[in-house]
């Protein structure tokens, strides 16, 4: 028996990527596809890379349309999911609702209000299965908050070191470059091709990026104590992908030779996270279109720091792939179902 899945926000980058993955998923049937301003149009006119769904007519994003599905994926801007999710809870409490937006990721209401400027909607189980203990929280869940793309990359880069107790929880520095699709599909002058091509630029500098508290939350869970992070994002002139360089101080009693083993042991049985052989470094191109993460690490003995570089596709593992992977766990399906797609080259 297949599971009926509705996708709200089907015309955006995240919604389109969710549909791309679901179209190849053997255990689901795609139900309603919805939009706001584009309701009534053909999906194919807005997502031409999805020919199997081209003739679907976009419906309005309402609880009436979404109710009755076993799974609802909300690929909506932050602030737009909470009210709709609450209405679905009243209408169909047994529905698995997966929020690909930010509304339900943070545990701290204070952090939410400080970074997002609105009332906190509550916290749902966090859809990062590779975080220790998280698969147990996702199994059978009816509500799942998909992590942000930067937090997925950053947490996976450093979590093994904190779990193993080899890293100091202070003075953690992460600099990450993302493709322009991370900013969404709405037209913005600074994201025009002529503005982006041939250059890189920082933004959210000085601890102002909204993903900072989410990164700290995930790494603190791995460490079992508060972790403080300085996070700086940059915009890269590519459509997709994130390359993060994350560094943390090595604890004084830890031998550098022990460090690599912590990451290799943590990810030895993970289907989607790969520690590359020594000497091989991650590239975003290697994971394009896939749910895979590649990473490499080194110890800088001069300053006693561990440096981890990680790459993933921000729309796949960073958003839609994380949603489908978590959905599989919640429904009791094999975790890799529908996600076996490899990277694209050249």
Coordinates of C-alpha atoms in Angstrom, one line a residue:
X1 CA 0.0 0.0 0.0
X2 CA 1.3 3.4 -1.0
X3 CA 1.3 6.5 1.3
X4 CA -0.6 9.6 0.0
X5 CA 1.6 12.7 0.2
X6 CA 0.6 16.3 -0.3
X7 CA 3.1 19.0 -0.9
X8 CA 2.4 22.7 0.0
X9 CA 4.6 25.3 -1.6
X10 CA 5.1 23.1 -4.7
X11 CA 6.3 26.0 -6.9
X12 CA 9.4 26.9 -4.8
X13 CA 12.8 25.4 -4.9
X14 CA 12.3 23.3 -1.8
X15 CA 8.8 22.1 -2.9
X16 CA 10.1 21.2 -6.4
X17 CA 12.9 19.2 -4.9
X18 CA 10.5 17.3 -2.6
X19 CA 8.4 16.5 -5.6
X20 CA 11.4 15.4 -7.6
X21 CA 12.3 12.9 -4.9
X22 CA 8.8 11.7 -4.3
X23 CA 8.3 11.1 -8.0
X24 CA 10.9 8.3 -7.8
X25 CA 9.7 7.0 -4.4
X26 CA 8.2 3.5 -4.8
X27 CA 6.1 3.7 -1.6
X28 CA 4.3 7.0 -2.0
X29 CA 1.6 8.4 -4.2
X30 CA 1.7 12.2 -4.8
X31 CA -1.6 13.8 -3.9
X32 CA -2.4 17.5 -3.8
X33 CA 0.2 20.0 -4.9
X34 CA -0.5 23.5 -3.7
X35 CA 0.6 27.1 -4.1
X36 CA -0.4 30.5 -3.1
X37 CA -0.2 33.1 -5.9
X38 CA 0.1 30.4 -8.6
X39 CA -2.9 28.4 -7.6
X40 CA -4.9 27.4 -10.7
X41 CA -1.8 27.1 -12.9
X42 CA -0.2 23.9 -14.3
X43 CA 2.7 22.7 -12.3
X44 CA 4.6 22.1 -15.5
X45 CA 4.6 25.8 -16.3
X46 CA 6.5 26.5 -13.1
X47 CA 8.5 23.3 -12.5
X48 CA 9.3 22.2 -16.1
X49 CA 11.9 19.6 -14.8
X50 CA 9.0 17.5 -13.5
X51 CA 7.4 16.1 -16.6
X52 CA 5.6 13.3 -14.8
X53 CA 3.7 15.9 -12.8
X54 CA 3.4 18.6 -15.5
X55 CA -0.3 18.4 -15.9
X56 CA -1.1 18.7 -12.2
X57 CA -3.1 21.8 -11.4
X58 CA -1.9 23.7 -8.4
X59 CA -4.6 24.0 -5.7
X60 CA -4.8 26.7 -3.0
X61 CA -2.8 26.0 0.2
X62 CA -5.5 25.4 2.7
X63 CA -6.2 22.8 5.4
X64 CA -9.3 21.6 3.4
X65 CA -7.1 20.7 0.4
X66 CA -4.3 19.1 2.5
X67 CA -6.5 17.1 4.9
X68 CA -7.0 13.5 4.1
X69 CA -3.4 12.7 3.1
X70 CA -1.3 10.5 5.2
X71 CA 1.7 12.8 4.9
X72 CA 1.8 16.6 4.3
X73 CA 5.1 18.3 3.5
X74 CA 5.0 22.1 4.1
X75 CA 7.6 23.7 1.9
X76 CA 6.7 27.3 3.0
X77 CA 8.5 30.4 4.1
X78 CA 9.2 30.8 7.8
X79 CA 6.2 32.0 9.7
X80 CA 3.7 30.4 7.2
X81 CA 3.7 26.8 8.5
X82 CA 2.6 27.1 12.1
X83 CA -1.0 28.2 11.7
X84 CA -1.6 25.7 8.9
X85 CA 0.0 22.9 10.9
X86 CA -2.2 23.8 13.9
X87 CA -5.3 23.7 11.7
X88 CA -4.3 20.3 10.3
X89 CA -3.8 19.0 13.8
X90 CA -7.5 19.9 14.5
X91 CA -8.7 18.4 11.3
X92 CA -6.6 15.2 10.9
X93 CA -4.5 14.6 14.1
X94 CA -3.0 11.4 12.7
X95 CA -1.4 13.0 9.6
X96 CA 2.4 13.1 9.5
X97 CA 3.2 16.8 8.9
X98 CA 6.8 17.6 7.9
X99 CA 7.8 21.2 8.1
X100 CA 10.6 22.1 5.7
X101 CA 10.5 25.7 7.0
X102 CA 12.0 27.0 10.2
X103 CA 8.8 27.4 12.4
X104 CA 9.3 24.3 14.6
X105 CA 13.1 23.7 14.6
X106 CA 14.2 25.7 17.7
X107 CA 13.8 24.5 21.2
X108 CA 14.3 27.9 22.7
X109 CA 11.4 30.3 22.4
X110 CA 13.7 33.2 23.3
X111 CA 16.1 32.4 20.5
X112 CA 13.2 32.1 18.0
X113 CA 11.8 35.5 19.0
X114 CA 15.2 37.1 18.9
X115 CA 16.1 35.8 15.4
X116 CA 12.7 35.6 13.8
X117 CA 10.8 38.3 15.6
X118 CA 7.5 36.5 16.1
X119 CA 5.9 34.2 18.6
X120 CA 7.4 30.7 18.9
X121 CA 5.2 28.0 17.5
X122 CA 6.7 25.1 19.5
X123 CA 9.3 22.4 18.9
X124 CA 8.9 19.3 16.8
X125 CA 11.2 16.2 16.5
X126 CA 14.3 17.3 14.6
X127 CA 14.7 15.7 11.2
X128 CA 18.5 14.9 11.3
X129 CA 18.7 11.1 11.7
X130 CA 22.5 11.1 12.0
X131 CA 22.4 13.1 15.3
X132 CA 22.8 10.6 18.2
X133 CA 19.4 9.4 19.5
X134 CA 17.5 11.1 16.8
X135 CA 16.2 8.1 14.8
X136 CA 14.4 6.9 18.0
X137 CA 12.7 10.3 18.2
X138 CA 11.6 10.2 14.6
X139 CA 10.3 6.6 14.6
X140 CA 6.5 6.9 14.6
X141 CA 6.5 10.7 14.9
X142 CA 3.6 12.6 13.5
X143 CA 5.4 16.0 13.4
X144 CA 8.9 16.6 12.0
X145 CA 10.9 19.8 11.7
X146 CA 13.4 19.5 8.8
X147 CA 16.7 21.2 9.6
X148 CA 18.0 24.2 7.8
X149 CA 20.6 23.5 5.1
X150 CA 23.5 25.3 6.9
X151 CA 22.7 23.6 10.2
X152 CA 22.6 20.2 8.5
X153 CA 26.1 20.8 7.0
X154 CA 27.6 22.3 10.1
X155 CA 26.2 19.8 12.6
X156 CA 27.2 16.8 10.6
X157 CA 30.7 18.3 10.2
X158 CA 31.4 18.7 13.9
X159 CA 29.0 16.5 15.9
X160 CA 31.2 13.4 16.0
X161 CA 34.0 15.4 17.7
X162 CA 31.6 16.6 20.4
X163 CA 30.0 13.3 20.9
X164 CA 33.4 11.7 21.3
X165 CA 34.5 14.4 23.7
X166 CA 37.5 15.5 21.7
X167 CA 36.4 19.1 21.0
X168 CA 36.1 22.2 23.2
X169 CA 32.6 23.7 23.3
X170 CA 33.9 27.2 23.1
X171 CA 35.5 29.1 20.2
X172 CA 33.8 27.1 17.4
X173 CA 34.0 28.9 14.1
X174 CA 32.1 27.9 10.9
X175 CA 32.3 29.7 7.6
X176 CA 30.1 28.3 4.8
X177 CA 29.4 29.1 1.2
X178 CA 26.0 28.4 -0.3
X179 CA 24.5 28.5 -3.8
X180 CA 21.9 31.1 -4.6
X181 CA 18.9 28.6 -4.4
X182 CA 19.3 28.8 -0.6
X183 CA 17.7 32.3 -0.8
X184 CA 14.5 30.9 -2.4
X185 CA 12.8 31.5 -5.7
X186 CA 11.5 35.0 -5.2
X187 CA 13.1 37.6 -7.4
X188 CA 15.8 39.7 -5.5
X189 CA 18.0 42.2 -7.2
X190 CA 21.2 41.1 -5.5
X191 CA 20.6 37.6 -6.7
X192 CA 20.4 38.4 -10.4
X193 CA 22.9 36.5 -12.5
X194 CA 24.7 39.7 -13.4
X195 CA 25.1 40.5 -9.7
X196 CA 26.2 37.0 -8.6
X197 CA 28.4 35.7 -11.4
X198 CA 32.1 36.0 -10.9
X199 CA 32.0 37.0 -7.3
X200 CA 31.4 35.9 -3.7
X201 CA 30.0 37.9 -0.8
X202 CA 29.3 37.5 2.9
X203 CA 26.0 38.1 4.7
X204 CA 24.6 37.7 8.2
X205 CA 28.0 38.6 9.6
X206 CA 28.5 39.0 13.3
X207 CA 26.2 36.3 14.6
X208 CA 23.1 37.6 12.9
X209 CA 22.2 34.7 10.7
X210 CA 19.0 32.9 11.8
X211 CA 20.7 29.5 11.5
X212 CA 23.2 30.3 14.3
X213 CA 21.0 29.2 17.2
X214 CA 20.0 26.0 15.3
X215 CA 23.6 25.1 14.8
X216 CA 24.3 25.7 18.5
X217 CA 21.3 23.6 19.4
X218 CA 22.4 20.6 17.4
X219 CA 26.0 20.7 18.5
X220 CA 25.0 21.1 22.1
X221 CA 22.8 18.0 21.8
X222 CA 25.8 16.1 20.5
X223 CA 28.2 17.5 23.2
X224 CA 25.8 17.1 26.1
X225 CA 26.7 20.7 27.1
X226 CA 26.3 24.2 25.6
X227 CA 28.3 24.9 22.5
X228 CA 29.0 28.4 21.3
X229 CA 29.4 29.0 17.6
X230 CA 30.5 32.0 15.4
X231 CA 28.9 31.4 12.1
X232 CA 29.4 33.3 8.9
X233 CA 27.6 32.5 5.6
X234 CA 28.8 33.5 2.2
X235 CA 27.0 33.5 -1.2
X236 CA 28.7 31.6 -4.0
X237 CA 28.0 32.0 -7.7
X238 CA 26.5 28.6 -8.1
X239 CA 22.8 27.5 -8.1
X240 CA 23.1 24.6 -5.6
X241 CA 25.5 23.3 -2.9
X242 CA 27.0 24.2 0.4
X243 CA 30.7 23.9 1.3
X244 CA 31.3 24.5 5.0
X245 CA 34.6 24.8 6.8
X246 CA 34.2 24.2 10.5
X247 CA 36.9 24.5 13.2
X248 CA 37.0 23.8 16.9
X249 CA 39.7 23.6 19.5
X250 CA 41.0 20.1 20.4
X251 CA 40.8 19.3 24.1
X252 CA 44.3 19.4 25.7
X253 CA 44.2 15.8 26.8
X254 CA 43.4 14.4 23.3
X255 CA 46.0 12.9 21.1
X256 CA 45.7 14.1 17.5
X257 CA 45.9 10.5 16.3
X258 CA 42.6 9.8 18.0
X259 CA 40.7 12.5 16.2
X260 CA 40.0 10.9 12.8
X261 CA 38.8 7.7 14.4
X262 CA 35.9 9.7 16.1
X263 CA 34.5 10.7 12.7
X264 CA 35.1 7.4 11.0
X265 CA 33.4 5.5 13.8
X266 CA 30.4 7.9 13.9
X267 CA 29.7 7.6 10.2
X268 CA 30.9 4.0 9.5
X269 CA 27.3 2.7 9.1
X270 CA 25.6 5.9 7.9
X271 CA 24.2 5.5 4.3
X272 CA 24.5 9.2 3.4
X273 CA 27.5 10.6 5.3
X274 CA 31.0 9.7 4.1
X275 CA 34.4 10.5 5.5
X276 CA 36.6 10.7 2.5
X277 CA 40.0 8.9 2.3
X278 CA 42.9 11.0 3.6
X279 CA 44.1 13.5 1.0
X280 CA 40.7 13.7 -0.8
X281 CA 38.7 16.9 -0.1
X282 CA 35.0 17.6 -0.6
X283 CA 33.5 19.4 -3.5
X284 CA 29.9 20.5 -4.0
X285 CA 29.9 19.1 -7.5
X286 CA 30.4 15.6 -6.1
X287 CA 27.1 15.6 -4.3
X288 CA 25.0 17.6 -6.8
X289 CA 21.4 16.3 -6.8
X290 CA 22.1 13.6 -4.2
X291 CA 21.2 13.0 -0.5
X292 CA 24.9 12.4 0.3
X293 CA 27.3 14.4 2.4
X294 CA 31.1 14.2 2.0
X295 CA 33.6 15.5 4.5
X296 CA 37.3 15.5 5.4
X297 CA 39.1 16.6 8.4
X298 CA 42.6 17.6 9.5
X299 CA 44.3 18.6 12.8
X300 CA 46.3 21.9 12.8
X301 CA 48.8 21.1 15.6
X302 CA 50.2 24.7 15.5
X303 CA 47.0 26.1 17.0
X304 CA 45.5 22.8 18.4
X305 CA 42.4 23.0 16.2
X306 CA 40.4 20.4 14.2
X307 CA 39.3 21.6 10.7
X308 CA 36.4 19.8 9.0
X309 CA 35.2 20.6 5.5
X310 CA 31.8 19.2 4.5
X311 CA 29.8 19.5 1.2
X312 CA 26.2 18.7 0.4
X313 CA 23.4 19.8 -1.9
X314 CA 21.4 22.4 0.0
X315 CA 18.2 21.4 -1.8
X316 CA 18.5 17.7 -1.4
X317 CA 20.2 16.5 1.8
X318 CA 19.9 20.1 3.1
X319 CA 16.1 20.2 2.7
X320 CA 14.0 17.8 0.6
X321 CA 16.2 14.7 1.1
X322 CA 16.2 15.3 4.8
X323 CA 12.4 15.5 4.7
X324 CA 12.1 12.2 2.8
X325 CA 14.7 10.4 4.9
X326 CA 12.9 11.5 8.1
X327 CA 9.5 10.6 6.5
X328 CA 10.8 7.1 5.8
X329 CA 11.8 6.6 9.4
X330 CA 8.5 7.9 10.7
X331 CA 6.5 5.6 8.4
X332 CA 8.6 2.6 9.2
X333 CA 10.1 2.3 5.7
X334 CA 13.7 1.5 4.9
X335 CA 15.5 4.8 5.4
X336 CA 17.1 4.9 2.0
X337 CA 13.9 4.4 0.1
X338 CA 13.6 6.8 -2.8
X339 CA 17.0 8.3 -2.0
X340 CA 19.4 6.0 -3.7
X341 CA 20.1 8.6 -6.5
X342 CA 23.8 9.3 -6.9
X343 CA 25.5 12.6 -7.7
X344 CA 25.7 14.1 -11.2
X345 CA 28.9 14.6 -13.2
X346 CA 30.3 16.5 -15.0

